[in-house]
Coordinates of C-alpha atoms in Angstrom, one line a residue:
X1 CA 259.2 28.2 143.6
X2 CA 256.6 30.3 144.9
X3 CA 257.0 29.9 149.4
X4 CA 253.0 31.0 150.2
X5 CA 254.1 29.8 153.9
X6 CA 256.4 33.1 154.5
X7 CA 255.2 35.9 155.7
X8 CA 251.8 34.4 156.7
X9 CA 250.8 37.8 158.9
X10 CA 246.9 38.4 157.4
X11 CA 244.6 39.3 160.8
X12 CA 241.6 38.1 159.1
X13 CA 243.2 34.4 158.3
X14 CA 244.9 34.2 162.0
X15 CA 242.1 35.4 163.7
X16 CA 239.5 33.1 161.8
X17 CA 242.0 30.2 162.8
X18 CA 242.7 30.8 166.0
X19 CA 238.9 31.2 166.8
X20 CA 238.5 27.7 165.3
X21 CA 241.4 26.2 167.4
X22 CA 239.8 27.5 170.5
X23 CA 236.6 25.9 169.8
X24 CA 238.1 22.4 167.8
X25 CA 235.7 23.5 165.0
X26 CA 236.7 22.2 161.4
X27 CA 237.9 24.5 158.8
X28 CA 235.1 25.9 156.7
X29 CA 236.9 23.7 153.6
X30 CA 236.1 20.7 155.1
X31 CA 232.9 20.4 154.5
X32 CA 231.5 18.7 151.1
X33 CA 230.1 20.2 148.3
X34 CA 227.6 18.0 146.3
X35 CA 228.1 18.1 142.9
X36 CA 224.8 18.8 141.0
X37 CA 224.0 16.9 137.7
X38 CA 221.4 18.7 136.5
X39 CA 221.3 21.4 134.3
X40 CA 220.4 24.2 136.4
X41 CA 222.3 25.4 140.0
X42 CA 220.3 27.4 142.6
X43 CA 222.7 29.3 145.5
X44 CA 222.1 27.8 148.6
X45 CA 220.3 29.8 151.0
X46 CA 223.2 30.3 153.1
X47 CA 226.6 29.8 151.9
X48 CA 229.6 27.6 153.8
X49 CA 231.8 29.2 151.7
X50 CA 235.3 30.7 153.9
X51 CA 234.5 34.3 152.2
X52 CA 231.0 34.4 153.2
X53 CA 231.2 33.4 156.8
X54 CA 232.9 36.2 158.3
X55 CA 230.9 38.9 158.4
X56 CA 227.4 36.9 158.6
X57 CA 225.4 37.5 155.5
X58 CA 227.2 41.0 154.5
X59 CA 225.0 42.6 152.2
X60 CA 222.4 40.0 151.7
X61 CA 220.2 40.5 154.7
X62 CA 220.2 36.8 155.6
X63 CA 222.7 37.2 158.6
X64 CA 220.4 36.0 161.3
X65 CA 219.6 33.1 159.3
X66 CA 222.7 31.9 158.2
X67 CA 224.2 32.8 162.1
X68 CA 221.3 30.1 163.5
X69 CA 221.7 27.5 161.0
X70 CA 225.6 27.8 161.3
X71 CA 225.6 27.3 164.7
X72 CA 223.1 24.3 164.3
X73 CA 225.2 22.6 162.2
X74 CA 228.7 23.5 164.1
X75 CA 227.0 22.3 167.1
X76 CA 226.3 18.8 164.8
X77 CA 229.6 18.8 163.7
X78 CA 230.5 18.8 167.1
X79 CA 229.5 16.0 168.8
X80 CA 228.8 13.8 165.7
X81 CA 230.9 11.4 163.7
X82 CA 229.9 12.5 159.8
X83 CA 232.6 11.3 158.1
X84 CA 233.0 14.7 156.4
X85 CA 236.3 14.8 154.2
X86 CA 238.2 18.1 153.1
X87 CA 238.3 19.4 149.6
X88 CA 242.0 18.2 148.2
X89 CA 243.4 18.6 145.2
X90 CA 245.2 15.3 144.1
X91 CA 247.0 15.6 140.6
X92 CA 245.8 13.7 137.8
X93 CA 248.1 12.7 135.2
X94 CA 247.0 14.4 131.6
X95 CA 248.3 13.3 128.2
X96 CA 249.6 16.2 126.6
X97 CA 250.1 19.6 127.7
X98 CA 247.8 21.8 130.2
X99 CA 246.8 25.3 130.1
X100 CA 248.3 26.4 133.5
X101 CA 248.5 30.4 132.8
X102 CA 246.3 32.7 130.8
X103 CA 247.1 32.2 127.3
X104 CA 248.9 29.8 128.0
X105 CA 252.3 31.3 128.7
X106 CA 253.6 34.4 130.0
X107 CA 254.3 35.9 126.8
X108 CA 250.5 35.6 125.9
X109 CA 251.1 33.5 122.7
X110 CA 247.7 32.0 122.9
X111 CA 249.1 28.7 121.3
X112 CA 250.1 24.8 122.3
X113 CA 252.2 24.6 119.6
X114 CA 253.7 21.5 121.1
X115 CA 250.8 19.7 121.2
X116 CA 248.9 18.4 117.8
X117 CA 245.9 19.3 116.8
X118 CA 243.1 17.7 118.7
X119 CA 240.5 15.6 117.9
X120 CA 237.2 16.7 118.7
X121 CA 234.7 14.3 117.8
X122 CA 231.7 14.9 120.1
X123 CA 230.9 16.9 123.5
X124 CA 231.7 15.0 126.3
X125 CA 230.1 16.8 129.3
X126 CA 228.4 20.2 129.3
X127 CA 228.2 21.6 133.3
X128 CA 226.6 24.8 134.6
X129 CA 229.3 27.4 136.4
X130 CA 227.6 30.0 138.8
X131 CA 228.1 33.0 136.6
X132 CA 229.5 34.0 133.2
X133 CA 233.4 33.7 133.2
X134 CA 235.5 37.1 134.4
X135 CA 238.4 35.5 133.3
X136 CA 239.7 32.8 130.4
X137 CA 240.0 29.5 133.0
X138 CA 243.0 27.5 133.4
X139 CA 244.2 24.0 133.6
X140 CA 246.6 22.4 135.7
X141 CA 246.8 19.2 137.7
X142 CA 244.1 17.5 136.2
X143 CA 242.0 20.5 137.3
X144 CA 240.0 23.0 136.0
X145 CA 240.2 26.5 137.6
X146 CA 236.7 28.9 136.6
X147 CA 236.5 32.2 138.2
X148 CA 233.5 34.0 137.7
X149 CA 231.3 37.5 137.8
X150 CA 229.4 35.9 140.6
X151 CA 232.3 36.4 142.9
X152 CA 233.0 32.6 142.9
X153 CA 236.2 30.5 142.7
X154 CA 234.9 26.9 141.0
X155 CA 237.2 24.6 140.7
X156 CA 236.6 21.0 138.8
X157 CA 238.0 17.9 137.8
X158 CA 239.2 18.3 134.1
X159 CA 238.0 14.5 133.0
X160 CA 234.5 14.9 133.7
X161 CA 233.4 18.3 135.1
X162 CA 232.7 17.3 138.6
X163 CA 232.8 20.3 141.0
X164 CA 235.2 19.7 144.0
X165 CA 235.4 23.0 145.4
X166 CA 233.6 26.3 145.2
X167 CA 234.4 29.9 147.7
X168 CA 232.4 32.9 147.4
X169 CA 234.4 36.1 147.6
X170 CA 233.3 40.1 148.0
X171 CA 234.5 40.4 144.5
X172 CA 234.6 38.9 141.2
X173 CA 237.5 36.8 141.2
X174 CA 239.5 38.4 137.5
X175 CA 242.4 35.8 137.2
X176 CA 244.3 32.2 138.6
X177 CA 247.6 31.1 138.7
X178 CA 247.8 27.6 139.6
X179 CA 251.2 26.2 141.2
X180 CA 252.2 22.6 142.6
X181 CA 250.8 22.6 145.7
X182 CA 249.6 26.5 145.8
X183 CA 247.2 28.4 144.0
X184 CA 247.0 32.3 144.1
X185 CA 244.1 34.3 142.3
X186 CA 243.2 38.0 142.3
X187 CA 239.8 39.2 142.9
X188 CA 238.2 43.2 142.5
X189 CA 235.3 46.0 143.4
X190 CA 234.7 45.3 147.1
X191 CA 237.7 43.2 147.7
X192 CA 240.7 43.9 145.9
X193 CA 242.9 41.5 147.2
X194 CA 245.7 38.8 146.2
X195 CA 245.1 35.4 147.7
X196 CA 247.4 32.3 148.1
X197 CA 245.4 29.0 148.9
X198 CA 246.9 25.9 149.7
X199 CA 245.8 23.2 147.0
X200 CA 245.5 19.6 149.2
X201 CA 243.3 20.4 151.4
X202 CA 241.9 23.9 149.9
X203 CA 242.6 26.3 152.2
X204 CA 243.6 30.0 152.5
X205 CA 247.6 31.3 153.5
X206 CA 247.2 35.0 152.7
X207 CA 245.5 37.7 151.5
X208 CA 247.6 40.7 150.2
X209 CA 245.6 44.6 149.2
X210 CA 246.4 44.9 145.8
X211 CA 245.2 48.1 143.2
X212 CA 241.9 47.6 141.8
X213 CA 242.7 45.2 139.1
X214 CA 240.5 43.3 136.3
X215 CA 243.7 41.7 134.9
X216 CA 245.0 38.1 136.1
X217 CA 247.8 38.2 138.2
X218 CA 251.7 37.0 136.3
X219 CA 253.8 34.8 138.5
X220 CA 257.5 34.9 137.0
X221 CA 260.0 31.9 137.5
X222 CA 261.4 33.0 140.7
X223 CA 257.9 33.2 142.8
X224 CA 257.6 36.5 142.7
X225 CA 254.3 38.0 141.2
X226 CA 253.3 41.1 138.8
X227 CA 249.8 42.6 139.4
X228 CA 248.7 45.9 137.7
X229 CA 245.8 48.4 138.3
X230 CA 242.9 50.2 137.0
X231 CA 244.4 53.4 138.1
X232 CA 247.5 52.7 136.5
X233 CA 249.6 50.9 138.6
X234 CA 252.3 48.1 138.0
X235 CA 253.3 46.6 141.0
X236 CA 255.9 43.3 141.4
X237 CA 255.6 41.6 145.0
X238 CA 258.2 39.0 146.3
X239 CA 257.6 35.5 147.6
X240 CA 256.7 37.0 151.2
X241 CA 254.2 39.8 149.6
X242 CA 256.8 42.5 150.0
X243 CA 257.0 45.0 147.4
X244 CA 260.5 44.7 144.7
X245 CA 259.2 47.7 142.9
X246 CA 255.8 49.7 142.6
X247 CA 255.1 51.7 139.0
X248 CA 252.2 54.6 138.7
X249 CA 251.4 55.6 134.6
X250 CA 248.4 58.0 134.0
X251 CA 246.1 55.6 132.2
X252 CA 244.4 52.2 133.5
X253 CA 245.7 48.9 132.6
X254 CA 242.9 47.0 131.9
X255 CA 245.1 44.2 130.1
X256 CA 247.9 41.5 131.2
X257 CA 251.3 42.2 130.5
X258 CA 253.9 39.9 128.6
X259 CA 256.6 38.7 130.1
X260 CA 259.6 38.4 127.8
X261 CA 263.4 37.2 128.9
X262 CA 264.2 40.4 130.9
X263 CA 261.0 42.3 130.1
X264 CA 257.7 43.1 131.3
X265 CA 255.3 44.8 128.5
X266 CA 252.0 46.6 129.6
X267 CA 249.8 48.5 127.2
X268 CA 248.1 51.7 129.4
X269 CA 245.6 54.3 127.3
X270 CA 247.5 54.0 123.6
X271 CA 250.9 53.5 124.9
X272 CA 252.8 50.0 124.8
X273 CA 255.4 50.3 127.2
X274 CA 258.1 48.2 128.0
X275 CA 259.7 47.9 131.7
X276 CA 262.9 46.1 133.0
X277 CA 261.8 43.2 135.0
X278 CA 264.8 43.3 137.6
X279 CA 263.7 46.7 138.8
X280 CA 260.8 48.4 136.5
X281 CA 263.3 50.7 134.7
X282 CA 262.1 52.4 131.5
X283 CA 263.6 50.8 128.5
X284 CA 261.2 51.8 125.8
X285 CA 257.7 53.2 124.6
X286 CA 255.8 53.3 121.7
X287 CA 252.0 55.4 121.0
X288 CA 249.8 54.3 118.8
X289 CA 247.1 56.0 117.2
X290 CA 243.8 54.7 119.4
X291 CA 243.3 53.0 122.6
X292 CA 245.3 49.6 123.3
X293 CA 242.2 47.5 124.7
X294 CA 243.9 43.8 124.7
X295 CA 247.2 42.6 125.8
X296 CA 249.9 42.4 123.5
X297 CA 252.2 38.9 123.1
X298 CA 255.6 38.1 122.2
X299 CA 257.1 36.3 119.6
X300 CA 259.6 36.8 116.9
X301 CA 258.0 40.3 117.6
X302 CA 255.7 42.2 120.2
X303 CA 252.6 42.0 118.6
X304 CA 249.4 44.2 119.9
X305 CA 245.8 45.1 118.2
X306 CA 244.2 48.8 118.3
X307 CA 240.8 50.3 118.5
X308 CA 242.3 52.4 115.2
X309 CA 241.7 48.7 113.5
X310 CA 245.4 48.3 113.4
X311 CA 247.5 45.2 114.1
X312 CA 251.3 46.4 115.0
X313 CA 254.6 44.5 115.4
X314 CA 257.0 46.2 117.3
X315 CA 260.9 45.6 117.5
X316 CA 261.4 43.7 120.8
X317 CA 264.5 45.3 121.5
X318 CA 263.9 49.1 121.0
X319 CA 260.2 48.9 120.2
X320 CA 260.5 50.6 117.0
X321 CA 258.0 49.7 114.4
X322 CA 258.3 46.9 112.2
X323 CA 255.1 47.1 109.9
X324 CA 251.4 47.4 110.8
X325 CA 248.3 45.9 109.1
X326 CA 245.1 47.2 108.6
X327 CA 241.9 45.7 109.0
X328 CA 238.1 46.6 109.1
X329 CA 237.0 47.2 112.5
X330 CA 238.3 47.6 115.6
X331 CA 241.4 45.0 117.5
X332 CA 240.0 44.0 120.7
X333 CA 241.8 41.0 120.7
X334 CA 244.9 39.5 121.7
X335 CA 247.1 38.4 118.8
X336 CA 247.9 34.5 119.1
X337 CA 251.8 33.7 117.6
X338 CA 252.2 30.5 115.8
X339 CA 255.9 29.4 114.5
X340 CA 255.9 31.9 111.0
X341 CA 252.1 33.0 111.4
X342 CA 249.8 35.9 113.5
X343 CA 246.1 35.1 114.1
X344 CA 244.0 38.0 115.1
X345 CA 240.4 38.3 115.3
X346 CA 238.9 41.6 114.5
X347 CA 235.5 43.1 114.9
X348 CA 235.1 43.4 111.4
X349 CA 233.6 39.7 111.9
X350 CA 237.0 38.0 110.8
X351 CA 239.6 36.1 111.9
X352 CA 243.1 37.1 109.8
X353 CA 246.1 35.1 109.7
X354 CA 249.5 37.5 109.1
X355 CA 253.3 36.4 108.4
X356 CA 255.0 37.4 111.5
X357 CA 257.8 38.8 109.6
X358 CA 256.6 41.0 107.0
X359 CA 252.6 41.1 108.3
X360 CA 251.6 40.3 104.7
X361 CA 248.0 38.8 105.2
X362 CA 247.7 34.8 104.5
X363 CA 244.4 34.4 105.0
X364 CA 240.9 36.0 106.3
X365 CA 238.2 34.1 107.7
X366 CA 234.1 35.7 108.1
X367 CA 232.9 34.3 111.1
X368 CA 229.7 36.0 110.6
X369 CA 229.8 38.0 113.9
X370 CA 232.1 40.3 115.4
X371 CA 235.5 38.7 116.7
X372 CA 235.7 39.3 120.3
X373 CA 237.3 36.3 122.1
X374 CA 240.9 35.4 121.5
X375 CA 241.4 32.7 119.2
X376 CA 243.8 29.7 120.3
X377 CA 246.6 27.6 118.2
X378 CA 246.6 23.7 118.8
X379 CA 249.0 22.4 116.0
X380 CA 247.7 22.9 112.8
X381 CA 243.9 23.9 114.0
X382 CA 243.0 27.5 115.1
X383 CA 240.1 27.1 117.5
X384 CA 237.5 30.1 118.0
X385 CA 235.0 30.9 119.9
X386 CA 232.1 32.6 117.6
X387 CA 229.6 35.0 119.5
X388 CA 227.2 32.9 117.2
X389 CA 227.1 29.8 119.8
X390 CA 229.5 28.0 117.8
X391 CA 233.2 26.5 118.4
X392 CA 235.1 26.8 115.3
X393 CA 237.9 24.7 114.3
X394 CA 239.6 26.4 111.3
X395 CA 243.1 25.0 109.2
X396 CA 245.6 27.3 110.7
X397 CA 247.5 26.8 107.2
X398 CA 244.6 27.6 105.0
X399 CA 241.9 28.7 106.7
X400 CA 239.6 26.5 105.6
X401 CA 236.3 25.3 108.2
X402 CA 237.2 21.7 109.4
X403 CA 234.0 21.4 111.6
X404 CA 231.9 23.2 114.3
X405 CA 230.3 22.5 117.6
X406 CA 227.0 24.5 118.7
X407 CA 227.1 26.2 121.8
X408 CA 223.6 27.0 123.6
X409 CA 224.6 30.8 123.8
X410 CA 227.8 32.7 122.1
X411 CA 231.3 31.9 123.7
X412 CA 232.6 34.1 127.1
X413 CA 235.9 32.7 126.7
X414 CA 238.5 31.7 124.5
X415 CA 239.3 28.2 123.7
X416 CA 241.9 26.1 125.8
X417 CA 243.5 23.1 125.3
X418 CA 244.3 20.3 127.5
X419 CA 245.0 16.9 127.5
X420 CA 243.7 16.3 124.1
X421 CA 240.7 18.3 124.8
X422 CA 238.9 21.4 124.4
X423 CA 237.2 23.2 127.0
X424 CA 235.3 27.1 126.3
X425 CA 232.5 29.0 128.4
X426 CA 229.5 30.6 127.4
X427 CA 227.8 33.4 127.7
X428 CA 225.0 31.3 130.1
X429 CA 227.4 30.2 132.6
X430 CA 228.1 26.7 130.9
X431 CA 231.1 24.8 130.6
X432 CA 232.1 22.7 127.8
X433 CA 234.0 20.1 127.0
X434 CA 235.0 18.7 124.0
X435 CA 237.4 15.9 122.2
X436 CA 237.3 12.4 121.1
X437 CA 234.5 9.7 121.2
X438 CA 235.3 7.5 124.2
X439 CA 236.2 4.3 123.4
X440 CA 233.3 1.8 124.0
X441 CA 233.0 -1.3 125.7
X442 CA 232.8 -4.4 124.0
X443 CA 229.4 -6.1 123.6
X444 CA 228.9 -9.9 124.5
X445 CA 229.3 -11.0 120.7
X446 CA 232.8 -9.7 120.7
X447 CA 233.5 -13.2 123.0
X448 CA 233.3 -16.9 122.4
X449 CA 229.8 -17.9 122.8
X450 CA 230.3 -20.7 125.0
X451 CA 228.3 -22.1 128.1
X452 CA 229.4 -21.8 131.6
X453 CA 230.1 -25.6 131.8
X454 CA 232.1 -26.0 128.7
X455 CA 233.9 -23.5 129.3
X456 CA 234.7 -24.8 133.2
X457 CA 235.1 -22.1 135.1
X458 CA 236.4 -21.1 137.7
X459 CA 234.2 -22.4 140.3
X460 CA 233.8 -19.4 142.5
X461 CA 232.8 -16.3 140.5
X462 CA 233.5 -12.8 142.1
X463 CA 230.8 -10.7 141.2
X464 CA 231.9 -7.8 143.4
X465 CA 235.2 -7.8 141.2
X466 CA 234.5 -9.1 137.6
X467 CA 235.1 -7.3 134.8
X468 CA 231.7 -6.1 133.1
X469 CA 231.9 -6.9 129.9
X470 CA 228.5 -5.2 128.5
X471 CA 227.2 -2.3 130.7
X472 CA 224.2 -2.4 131.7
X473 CA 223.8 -6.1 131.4
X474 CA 224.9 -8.1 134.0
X475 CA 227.0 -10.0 131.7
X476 CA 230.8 -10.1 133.0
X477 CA 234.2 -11.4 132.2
X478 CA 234.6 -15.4 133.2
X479 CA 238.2 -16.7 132.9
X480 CA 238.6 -20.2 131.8
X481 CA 241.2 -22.9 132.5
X482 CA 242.2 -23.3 129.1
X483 CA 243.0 -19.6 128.8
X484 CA 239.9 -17.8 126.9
X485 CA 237.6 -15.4 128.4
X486 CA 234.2 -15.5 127.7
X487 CA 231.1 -12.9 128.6
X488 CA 228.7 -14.7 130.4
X489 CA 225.4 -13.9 132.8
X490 CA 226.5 -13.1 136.3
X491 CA 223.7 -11.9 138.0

């Protein structure tokens, strides 16, 4: 289990808390964020975000402002009782499976295969994010966690899109890895650092300098995390943010590794490349013939798409090659492993489904546009995100269109599964959720229509507690003596 509590030596973090001890001022945290229902979001015109109050207004010009009103409302906080409650992250039990890592697994599969496929009926909340997504979200606790170009960390609730904690940061935050009671993310540009965040209340540990780095960070089974660089570095840190070993190649790695048993795989320029995980020894490498541009997965084989329009398996073992296939533009795409079947989109427009074993082609879908997001496996259905503003939900067997979903603009993310549900981003900063119809209330001819006095009643009728029985009515459920419940006028 990942210890965030060891090692807890950042100056920034014990120099921010020891000036709010001093002065018995609450943590930044603890103060609420509304969450807006309509449509469009404006940024406030000075942020109570942790990241943006120390140093006042950087780069925005606003810092007299935002020092003034601060203090104002410090000085409020002060010496009045608000009430104000900290942002905490309770868990919420979810039927099914989450989506707690990027692609859902450390091997980069892309696929739920234990869950079945859902059943996506209608949209059930739509929410606007403060920038287009820098990184596929993830799902864990009940919780949704959305990290953004606009340097933000959003997190929401997962049943019905309500926001329940947002921090601005100096860079865009590139990737999340949600634990129990932790949550670390990575963020770039003008800050390039790893953070560890305590999860109930939300609240920052540590900060760790890490390479510039676009790719979410891997947290392994023992705590211990792998984070690579745009200049080509690999780097695994231990539990306390100490180094176990620190790798250099000559091209950027602009993709997540795969984790795999005993090894780490990394793509850098055309190279595939795998490493031993215990100490970063070289165990094998394999070129191919243009640029490596998504991450590869694991399954039966190591599976990874090329900007020479190539899909490759490689032996996992010795990385020799096992067969290729070509299609008709370029792999930009992480491959998504099912039980006996490869899904990869291509920019050729379609979305081709390969035996893992031999790479013989099954079927090809056209989805009109070029194939740019990864493409996710629920059970039977292969959900994609169309650059058209759809959500498609294809057979994974046959290829065949089940249904679609508009999207106001064309998907920014790939879709994830959770709970039953479906959730993608788009390329307008919205957030969608989709799955079943909920289940709707009965109306008042579902009961016995009998009076109040033939029914007998109790005498004393709780309105504060009884069960509505129509919404929207003022009708509620009254309990007889003989044992029936009938819907009757309350108000």
């Amino acid at each position: 289990m990942f210890n965030p509590m060891e090692g807890v030596n950042t100056t920034s973090a014990a120099s921010r808390a020891s000036i709010r001890e001093s002065a018995n001022i609450p943590h930044p945290n603890s103060l609420p964020i509304p969450h807006k229902t309509r449509d469009e979001e404006r940024e406030p015109l000075c942020s109570l975000s942790p990241r943006r109050l120390l140093p006042w207004g950087e780069g925005r010009g606003e810092g007299a402002f935002c020092i003034k009103l601060i203090s104002i409302s410090l000085t409020l906080l002060l010496f009045t009782s608000c009430g104000l409650r900290t942002s905490r992250l309770t868990p919420t039990p979810v039927t099914g499976h989450e989506w707690p890592v990027w692609r859902g697994g450390l091997a980069n599969t892309g696929a739920a295969l234990n869950d079945q496929a859902p059943v996506l009926d209608t949209l059930l909340w739509r929410i606007k994010t403060g920038g287009v997504a820098a990184t596929e979200p993830v799902i864990h606790g009940g919780y949704i966690f959305f990290g953004g170009w606009d340097r933000r960390l959003e997190i929401f609730r997962a049943s019905d899109g309500g926001r329940v904690f947002r921090g601005r940061f100096k860079g865009p935050v590139t990737g999340i890895a949600p634990l129990d009671s932790t949550f670390l993310f990575a963020t770039d540009q003008d800050e390039r650092k790893l953070f560890v965040y305590t999860a109930n209340p939300v609240s920052e540990i540590r900060a760790t300098a890490i390479p510039t780095t676009s790719v979410p960070p891997r947290v392994l089974d023992d705590g211990s995390v792998i984070v690579t660089g745009m200049r080509g570095s690999l780097v695994r840190f231990d539990t306390t943010g100490g180094v176990i070993w620190n790798l250099s190649f000559d091209d950027p790695i602009t993709a997540a590794p795969a984790v795999d048993d005993s090894l780490v795989i990394v793509a850098t320029g055309r190279k595939l490349m795998a490493r031993r995980l215990s100490d970063g020894v070289a165990v094998w490498t394999h070129s191919a013939s243009g640029a490596i541009a998504a991450a590869p997965a694991v399954g039966q084989h190591v599976y990874f798409g090329s900007t020479d329009s190539l899909v490759y398996a490689l032996d996992r073992a010795h990385g020799s090659m096992v067969w290729f296939f070509s299609t008709g533009g370029q792999v930009l795409t992480t491959p998504t492993v099912g039980d006996s079947i490869v899904y990869v989109a291509s920019n050729d427009r379609s979305i081709y489904a390969l035996h893992a074993a031999t790479g013989r082609k099954v079927w090809s879908y056209d989805t009109g546009a070029p194939a740019k997001n990864n493409v996710t496996l629920a059970g039977d259905a292969l959900l994609v995100g169309s650059l058209l503003n759809k959500l498609l939900v294809l057979d994974a067997t046959t290829g065949d269109l089940r249904r679609s979903f508009d999207l106001q603009a064309a998907a920014a993310t790939a879709p994830i599964i959770a709970g039953g549900r479906v959730y993608i981003g788009d390329t307008r900063r919205r957030l969608y959720c989709f799955g079943p119809k909920p289940a709707q209330a009965p109306s008042p001819q579902d009961y016995p229509t009998r009076s109040r006095t033939a029914c007998r009643a109790t005498a004393v009728i709780r309105r504060t507690t009884a069960k509505p029985c129509h919404p929207g009515t003022g009708m509620a459920e009254l309990p007889c003596q003989n044992g029936t419940v009938i819907c009757h006028n309350v108000m």
